[in-house]
Short mmCIF file of C-alpha atoms and ligand atoms in Angstrom, two decimals:
data_model
loop_
_atom_site.label_atom_id
_atom_site.label_comp_id
_atom_site.label_asym_id
_atom_site.label_seq_id
_atom_site.Cartn_x
_atom_site.Cartn_y
_atom_site.Cartn_z
CA MET A 1 14.40 -5.59 -27.31
CA SER A 2 14.44 -2.10 -29.00
CA ASP A 3 17.25 0.62 -28.01
CA SER A 4 14.41 2.88 -26.93
CA PHE A 5 13.06 0.53 -24.07
CA ARG A 6 12.66 2.43 -20.71
CA CYS A 7 12.89 1.12 -17.24
CA GLY A 8 12.78 2.76 -13.74
CA TYR A 9 11.45 3.19 -10.29
CA VAL A 10 8.33 5.35 -9.59
CA ALA A 11 7.71 6.35 -6.08
CA LEU A 12 3.88 6.84 -5.36
CA VAL A 13 4.07 9.15 -2.08
CA GLY A 14 1.43 11.14 -0.27
CA THR A 15 -0.70 11.68 2.75
CA PRO A 16 -2.70 8.59 4.06
CA ASN A 17 -5.98 7.35 2.37
CA THR A 18 -5.10 9.50 -1.03
CA GLY A 19 -5.16 6.31 -3.03
CA LYS A 20 -1.53 5.40 -3.66
CA SER A 21 -2.27 1.58 -3.24
CA THR A 22 -5.55 1.52 -5.38
CA LEU A 23 -3.57 3.40 -8.12
CA MET A 24 -0.76 0.97 -7.99
CA ASN A 25 -3.07 -1.91 -8.33
CA ALA A 26 -5.09 -0.24 -11.28
CA LEU A 27 -1.64 0.17 -12.94
CA VAL A 28 -0.15 -3.04 -12.59
CA GLY A 29 -3.77 -4.92 -13.17
CA GLU A 30 -3.45 -7.19 -10.07
CA LYS A 31 -4.37 -6.23 -6.27
CA LEU A 32 -0.91 -6.51 -4.76
CA SER A 33 -1.34 -3.82 -2.15
CA ILE A 34 -4.37 -3.71 0.35
CA THR A 35 -6.87 -0.88 0.61
CA ALA A 36 -9.19 0.35 2.97
CA HIS A 37 -11.55 3.38 3.47
CA ARG A 38 -9.47 4.19 6.70
CA PRO A 39 -5.94 5.95 6.75
CA GLN A 40 -2.49 4.28 7.30
CA THR A 41 -3.52 0.93 5.58
CA THR A 42 -0.13 0.43 4.05
CA ARG A 43 2.68 -0.34 6.29
CA HIS A 44 5.64 -1.31 3.89
CA GLN A 45 7.09 -0.53 0.60
CA ILE A 46 5.73 -2.77 -2.12
CA LEU A 47 6.92 -3.12 -5.52
CA GLY A 48 4.30 -3.37 -8.46
CA ILE A 49 6.00 -4.09 -11.71
CA ARG A 50 4.09 -2.92 -14.98
CA ASN A 51 5.69 -4.67 -18.20
CA ARG A 52 4.61 -3.04 -21.44
CA GLU A 53 6.42 -3.87 -24.82
CA ASP A 54 8.36 -0.47 -24.62
CA SER A 55 8.86 -0.23 -20.78
CA GLN A 56 9.14 -1.76 -17.44
CA CYS A 57 7.59 0.60 -14.90
CA ILE A 58 8.41 -0.40 -11.24
CA PHE A 59 5.97 1.23 -9.12
CA ILE A 60 6.70 1.64 -5.08
CA ASP A 61 3.87 1.94 -3.18
CA THR A 62 4.64 3.55 0.39
CA PRO A 63 2.64 4.22 3.65
CA GLY A 64 0.98 7.50 3.82
CA ILE A 65 3.33 10.10 5.29
CA HIS A 66 1.90 11.75 8.52
CA ASP A 67 2.83 13.42 11.52
CA ASP A 68 2.17 10.89 14.31
CA ARG A 69 5.12 9.76 15.71
CA SER A 70 3.77 8.22 18.94
CA LYS A 71 4.81 4.74 18.41
CA ALA A 72 7.66 2.93 16.82
CA ILE A 73 5.60 1.73 14.18
CA HIS A 74 4.46 5.04 13.05
CA ARG A 75 8.20 6.02 12.81
CA TYR A 76 8.84 2.92 10.83
CA MET A 77 5.95 3.58 8.31
CA ASN A 78 7.42 7.21 7.75
CA ARG A 79 11.07 5.93 7.17
CA ALA A 80 9.63 3.34 4.73
CA ALA A 81 7.75 6.06 2.77
CA THR A 82 10.50 8.91 2.80
CA SER A 83 13.44 6.71 2.26
CA VAL A 84 12.16 5.76 -1.55
CA LEU A 85 12.58 9.34 -2.79
CA ASP A 86 16.30 9.77 -3.24
CA ASP A 87 16.48 6.29 -5.44
CA ALA A 88 13.36 6.74 -7.53
CA ASP A 89 13.68 7.78 -11.13
CA LEU A 90 10.34 9.64 -10.87
CA VAL A 91 8.41 10.75 -7.75
CA CYS A 92 4.48 10.66 -8.01
CA VAL A 93 2.74 12.61 -5.29
CA LEU A 94 -0.83 11.49 -4.92
CA LEU A 95 -3.20 14.15 -3.63
CA ASP A 96 -7.15 14.01 -2.81
CA VAL A 97 -8.65 16.48 -5.03
CA ARG A 98 -11.44 17.14 -2.10
CA ARG A 99 -8.55 18.07 0.30
CA ILE A 100 -5.19 19.37 0.29
CA GLY A 101 -4.30 20.12 3.69
CA ALA A 102 -1.16 21.43 5.64
CA GLN A 103 0.53 17.88 5.69
CA ASP A 104 0.17 17.52 1.77
CA GLU A 105 1.68 21.08 1.67
CA LYS A 106 4.57 19.68 3.68
CA ILE A 107 5.04 16.66 1.47
CA LEU A 108 4.85 19.27 -1.60
CA ARG A 109 7.84 21.12 -0.03
CA LEU A 110 9.71 18.01 0.70
CA VAL A 111 9.58 16.75 -2.84
CA ALA A 112 9.92 20.48 -4.55
CA LYS A 113 13.95 19.47 -4.95
CA TYR A 114 13.35 16.49 -7.35
CA ASP A 115 13.57 17.20 -11.08
CA GLN A 116 11.48 14.16 -12.08
CA LEU A 117 8.01 14.92 -10.38
CA LEU A 118 4.64 14.49 -11.25
CA LEU A 119 1.55 15.38 -9.07
CA VAL A 120 -1.55 13.08 -9.23
CA LEU A 121 -4.79 14.83 -8.51
CA ASN A 122 -6.74 11.63 -7.35
CA LYS A 123 -10.54 11.07 -6.92
CA ILE A 124 -11.93 13.45 -9.61
CA ASP A 125 -14.98 11.24 -9.73
CA LEU A 126 -16.01 12.61 -6.46
CA VAL A 127 -16.06 16.28 -7.44
CA ALA A 128 -17.50 18.44 -10.46
CA ARG A 129 -15.07 19.21 -13.01
CA GLU A 130 -15.34 23.00 -12.14
CA ASP A 131 -14.20 22.19 -8.70
CA CYS A 132 -10.95 20.71 -9.74
CA LEU A 133 -9.84 24.18 -11.46
CA PRO A 134 -9.14 26.06 -8.16
CA VAL A 135 -6.99 23.20 -6.78
CA LEU A 136 -4.98 22.80 -10.10
CA GLN A 137 -4.34 26.59 -9.91
CA ARG A 138 -3.35 26.55 -6.23
CA LEU A 139 -0.81 23.63 -6.91
CA GLY A 140 0.56 25.49 -10.05
CA GLU A 141 1.05 28.22 -7.65
CA LEU A 142 2.94 25.92 -4.95
CA LEU A 143 4.80 24.29 -7.35
CA PRO A 144 5.21 26.21 -10.48
CA GLY A 145 5.98 24.28 -13.55
CA VAL A 146 5.45 20.61 -12.05
CA GLU A 147 2.88 18.68 -14.32
CA ILE A 148 -0.29 17.51 -12.53
CA VAL A 149 -2.52 14.86 -13.97
CA PRO A 150 -6.28 14.52 -12.72
CA VAL A 151 -7.15 10.85 -12.29
CA SER A 152 -9.64 8.50 -10.82
CA ALA A 153 -7.69 5.47 -9.50
CA LEU A 154 -10.87 3.80 -8.56
CA LYS A 155 -12.73 4.57 -11.67
CA ARG A 156 -9.81 4.06 -13.95
CA GLU A 157 -10.17 7.54 -15.41
CA ASN A 158 -7.36 9.23 -17.20
CA LEU A 159 -5.01 6.22 -16.19
CA ASP A 160 -3.85 5.80 -19.98
CA THR A 161 -2.42 9.12 -20.07
CA LEU A 162 -0.80 8.98 -16.65
CA GLU A 163 0.96 5.76 -17.71
CA ASP A 164 2.23 7.28 -20.71
CA LEU A 165 3.36 10.56 -19.30
CA ILE A 166 5.15 8.15 -16.43
CA VAL A 167 6.90 6.02 -19.14
CA ALA A 168 8.22 8.99 -21.04
CA ARG A 169 9.83 10.15 -17.77
CA LEU A 170 11.79 6.97 -17.36
CA PRO A 171 15.33 6.80 -18.21
CA PRO A 172 16.46 4.37 -21.22
CA GLY A 173 17.52 0.95 -19.99
CA ARG A 174 16.81 -2.84 -20.00
CA PRO A 175 14.48 -4.48 -17.65
CA PHE A 176 15.36 -5.15 -13.99
CA TYR A 177 12.70 -7.84 -13.45
CA ALA A 178 11.84 -10.83 -15.59
CA SER A 179 8.59 -10.01 -17.72
CA ASP A 180 6.31 -12.23 -15.75
CA GLN A 181 7.32 -10.82 -12.26
CA LEU A 182 4.65 -8.71 -10.62
CA THR A 183 5.99 -7.74 -7.37
CA ASP A 184 9.10 -8.20 -5.12
CA ARG A 185 6.83 -9.64 -2.30
CA SER A 186 6.23 -13.16 -1.48
CA MET A 187 2.58 -14.91 -1.41
CA ARG A 188 3.31 -15.41 2.07
CA PHE A 189 3.78 -11.72 2.71
CA ILE A 190 0.57 -11.21 0.39
CA ALA A 191 -1.60 -13.53 2.18
CA ALA A 192 -0.81 -11.77 5.58
CA GLU A 193 -1.76 -8.60 4.19
CA ILE A 194 -5.11 -9.91 2.76
CA VAL A 195 -6.06 -11.11 6.44
CA ARG A 196 -4.94 -7.51 7.66
CA GLU A 197 -7.05 -5.83 4.78
CA LYS A 198 -10.38 -7.78 6.14
CA LEU A 199 -9.78 -6.81 9.77
CA PHE A 200 -9.08 -3.16 8.54
CA ARG A 201 -12.35 -3.14 6.61
CA SER A 202 -14.42 -4.95 9.54
CA LEU A 203 -13.28 -3.57 12.84
CA ASP A 204 -13.83 -0.14 14.24
CA LYS A 205 -12.24 2.72 15.72
CA GLU A 206 -8.56 2.19 16.87
CA LEU A 207 -8.43 -1.49 17.04
CA PRO A 208 -6.98 -2.15 13.29
CA TYR A 209 -4.00 -0.08 14.30
CA SER A 210 -3.36 -2.53 17.15
CA ILE A 211 -3.14 -5.58 14.91
CA THR A 212 -0.41 -7.22 12.75
CA VAL A 213 -0.76 -10.47 11.05
CA ASN A 214 2.13 -13.11 10.50
CA VAL A 215 1.91 -15.98 8.33
CA ASP A 216 3.14 -19.04 10.10
CA HIS A 217 2.82 -22.14 7.51
CA TYR A 218 2.40 -21.49 3.76
CA VAL A 219 2.03 -25.07 2.13
CA GLU A 220 1.44 -25.92 -1.33
CA GLU A 221 -0.14 -29.16 -1.80
CA PRO A 222 -1.20 -30.58 -5.53
CA ASP A 223 -4.78 -29.19 -4.90
CA LEU A 224 -4.74 -27.16 -1.99
CA THR A 225 -2.70 -24.40 -0.40
CA ARG A 226 -2.48 -24.58 3.50
CA ILE A 227 -2.03 -21.33 5.32
CA ALA A 228 -2.06 -20.55 9.12
CA ALA A 229 -1.81 -17.14 10.26
CA THR A 230 -1.43 -15.43 13.44
CA ILE A 231 -3.44 -12.09 14.23
CA TRP A 232 -1.48 -10.44 17.00
CA VAL A 233 -3.25 -7.73 19.11
CA GLU A 234 -1.75 -5.30 21.93
CA ARG A 235 -4.16 -5.81 24.85
CA LYS A 236 -6.05 -8.86 26.17
CA SER A 237 -9.42 -7.22 25.54
CA GLN A 238 -8.66 -6.70 21.95
CA LYS A 239 -8.50 -10.36 21.70
CA ALA A 240 -12.22 -10.90 22.32
CA ILE A 241 -13.37 -8.44 20.05
CA VAL A 242 -11.43 -9.73 17.02
CA ILE A 243 -12.89 -13.38 17.82
CA GLY A 244 -16.12 -12.05 18.16
CA LYS A 245 -19.34 -13.70 19.90
CA GLY A 246 -19.16 -17.42 19.29
CA GLY A 247 -16.08 -16.68 16.83
CA ARG A 248 -18.08 -15.12 14.24
CA GLN A 249 -16.16 -12.35 13.62
CA LEU A 250 -12.90 -14.30 13.16
CA LYS A 251 -14.95 -16.66 11.16
CA LYS A 252 -16.30 -13.77 8.81
CA ILE A 253 -12.46 -12.33 8.41
CA GLY A 254 -11.48 -15.93 7.71
CA SER A 255 -13.80 -16.62 4.85
CA GLN A 256 -13.40 -13.00 3.38
CA ALA A 257 -9.75 -13.52 2.91
CA ARG A 258 -9.92 -17.06 1.75
CA ALA A 259 -12.16 -15.97 -0.94
CA ASP A 260 -9.74 -13.31 -1.97
CA LEU A 261 -6.49 -15.87 -1.66
CA GLU A 262 -8.31 -18.40 -3.85
CA GLY A 263 -8.90 -15.60 -6.38
CA LEU A 264 -5.33 -14.61 -6.41
CA LEU A 265 -4.00 -18.25 -6.54
CA GLN A 266 -6.70 -19.71 -8.87
CA GLY A 267 -7.15 -22.87 -6.50
CA LYS A 268 -8.52 -24.14 -3.26
CA VAL A 269 -6.98 -22.46 0.05
CA TYR A 270 -7.43 -23.86 3.54
CA LEU A 271 -6.92 -21.02 5.92
CA GLN A 272 -6.33 -21.28 9.50
CA LEU A 273 -6.32 -18.16 11.60
CA TRP A 274 -5.40 -17.56 15.48
CA VAL A 275 -5.37 -14.72 17.60
CA LYS A 276 -2.72 -14.12 19.99
CA LEU A 277 -1.43 -11.36 22.49
CA ARG A 278 1.78 -9.43 22.36
CA GLU A 279 1.49 -6.60 24.57
CA ASP A 280 2.51 -3.15 23.08
CA TRP A 281 4.14 -4.96 20.10
CA ALA A 282 3.52 -1.72 17.75
CA ASP A 283 5.99 0.44 20.11
CA ASP A 284 8.42 -2.30 20.75
CA GLU A 285 11.47 -2.49 18.31
CA ARG A 286 12.02 -6.12 19.02
CA SER A 287 8.52 -7.06 18.23
CA LEU A 288 8.49 -4.73 15.08
CA ALA A 289 11.61 -6.63 13.86
CA ALA A 290 10.15 -9.91 14.57
CA PHE A 291 6.99 -8.96 12.60
CA GLY A 292 8.90 -7.73 9.73
CA TYR A 293 8.91 -4.06 10.26
CA SER A 294 12.35 -3.50 9.99
CA ASP A 295 14.59 -1.13 7.81
CA VAL A 296 16.74 -3.99 6.52
CA GLU A 297 13.82 -5.71 4.54
CA GLN A 298 13.28 -9.46 5.51
CA GLY A 299 11.33 -12.20 4.06
CA ARG A 300 9.99 -10.11 1.00
N1 GTP B 1 -14.18 7.73 -5.11
C1 GTP B 1 -12.86 7.21 -5.10
N2 GTP B 1 -12.32 6.60 -4.10
C2 GTP B 1 -10.93 6.18 -4.33
C3 GTP B 1 -10.04 6.46 -5.43
N3 GTP B 1 -8.74 6.14 -5.19
C4 GTP B 1 -8.94 5.53 -3.99
N4 GTP B 1 -10.16 5.57 -3.33
C5 GTP B 1 -10.68 5.05 -2.07
O1 GTP B 1 -9.86 5.90 -1.10
C6 GTP B 1 -9.71 4.84 -0.14
C7 GTP B 1 -8.01 4.81 0.36
O2 GTP B 1 -7.40 4.28 -0.64
P1 GTP B 1 -5.95 3.65 -0.67
O3 GTP B 1 -5.59 3.19 -1.70
O4 GTP B 1 -6.01 2.56 0.46
O5 GTP B 1 -5.18 4.80 0.01
P2 GTP B 1 -3.81 4.77 0.34
O6 GTP B 1 -3.16 6.22 -0.22
O7 GTP B 1 -2.90 3.58 -0.30
O8 GTP B 1 -3.95 4.78 1.88
P3 GTP B 1 -2.54 4.63 2.86
O9 GTP B 1 -2.23 3.25 2.61
O10 GTP B 1 -3.41 4.53 4.38
O11 GTP B 1 -1.67 5.69 2.99
C8 GTP B 1 -10.15 3.54 -0.28
O12 GTP B 1 -11.59 3.29 -0.02
C9 GTP B 1 -10.15 3.85 -1.63
O13 GTP B 1 -11.40 2.75 -2.34
C10 GTP B 1 -10.65 7.16 -6.53
O14 GTP B 1 -10.05 7.62 -7.44
N5 GTP B 1 -11.98 7.64 -6.28
MG1 MG B 2 -1.98 2.38 0.80
#
């Protein structure tokens, strides 16, 4: 390993739905963090490790920072997002080029004090080139001298440039993780997240926000992985919606999640899903801790 090897933590922060998880997955080259068209999809910090010959870049995907503090889970999510800032070697703020609002500006004021700071202007595939210019100018006025990188995480535009800029900002040092490790999260955790993603993408309105998923059994057999998971809802009426008429909704969620898991594990998966009720779990500290939403990370 050469003396010029670089290694460090890169926090990906921003308002909900700006493309943080999409960007981390694109940079690492694996789908580690779930994504959806709706805001507040990510609920935890998730590491994604990118190994190159010259560097190890440890990305930290975080929940979108938002003003909603109505439930305990929202407060947990905001803590999970902002607590990475002080320890990161580089802070990357994700912005949606189409709309930079008051909440984004609040985040920019919050991160202005960090020396190692990069603004990532995402979703440039959705606007004309000339529409980027006023946004770049406005950001330049808000945070003078801070580098801004326009990208499309989804279409993988300009990601090589972004990666090189990130690596150049990392401190010199040996790798913290083995070169074949992609994340700090367990397959159990990722399996639960994949089920949650399918629910987020299939269910309407507020229902996805009332749901959490827990893997109860995860057993690797020689030619099959057996996974049993519980989908927890907050209200009795929600249970019927998740299951759907004749169990059709649950079956659809199950087969979509199984297909993703089989791709990830490169083998057959038997997935069993249950739907259970725990009233108001999202606003109850004890339930949150039991479901893995606690500041002292458990079962990563
Ligand atoms: N067109 C386009 N869509 C994008 C791009 N990046 C992300 N998206 C879409 O934007 C939506 C949100 O992406 P996520 O990666 O889940 O966003 P996030 O910032 O992680 O969201 P939270 O976890 O809710 O904070 C998804 O539908 C993505 O497919 C991009 O560069 N271009
Ligand atoms: Mg996310």
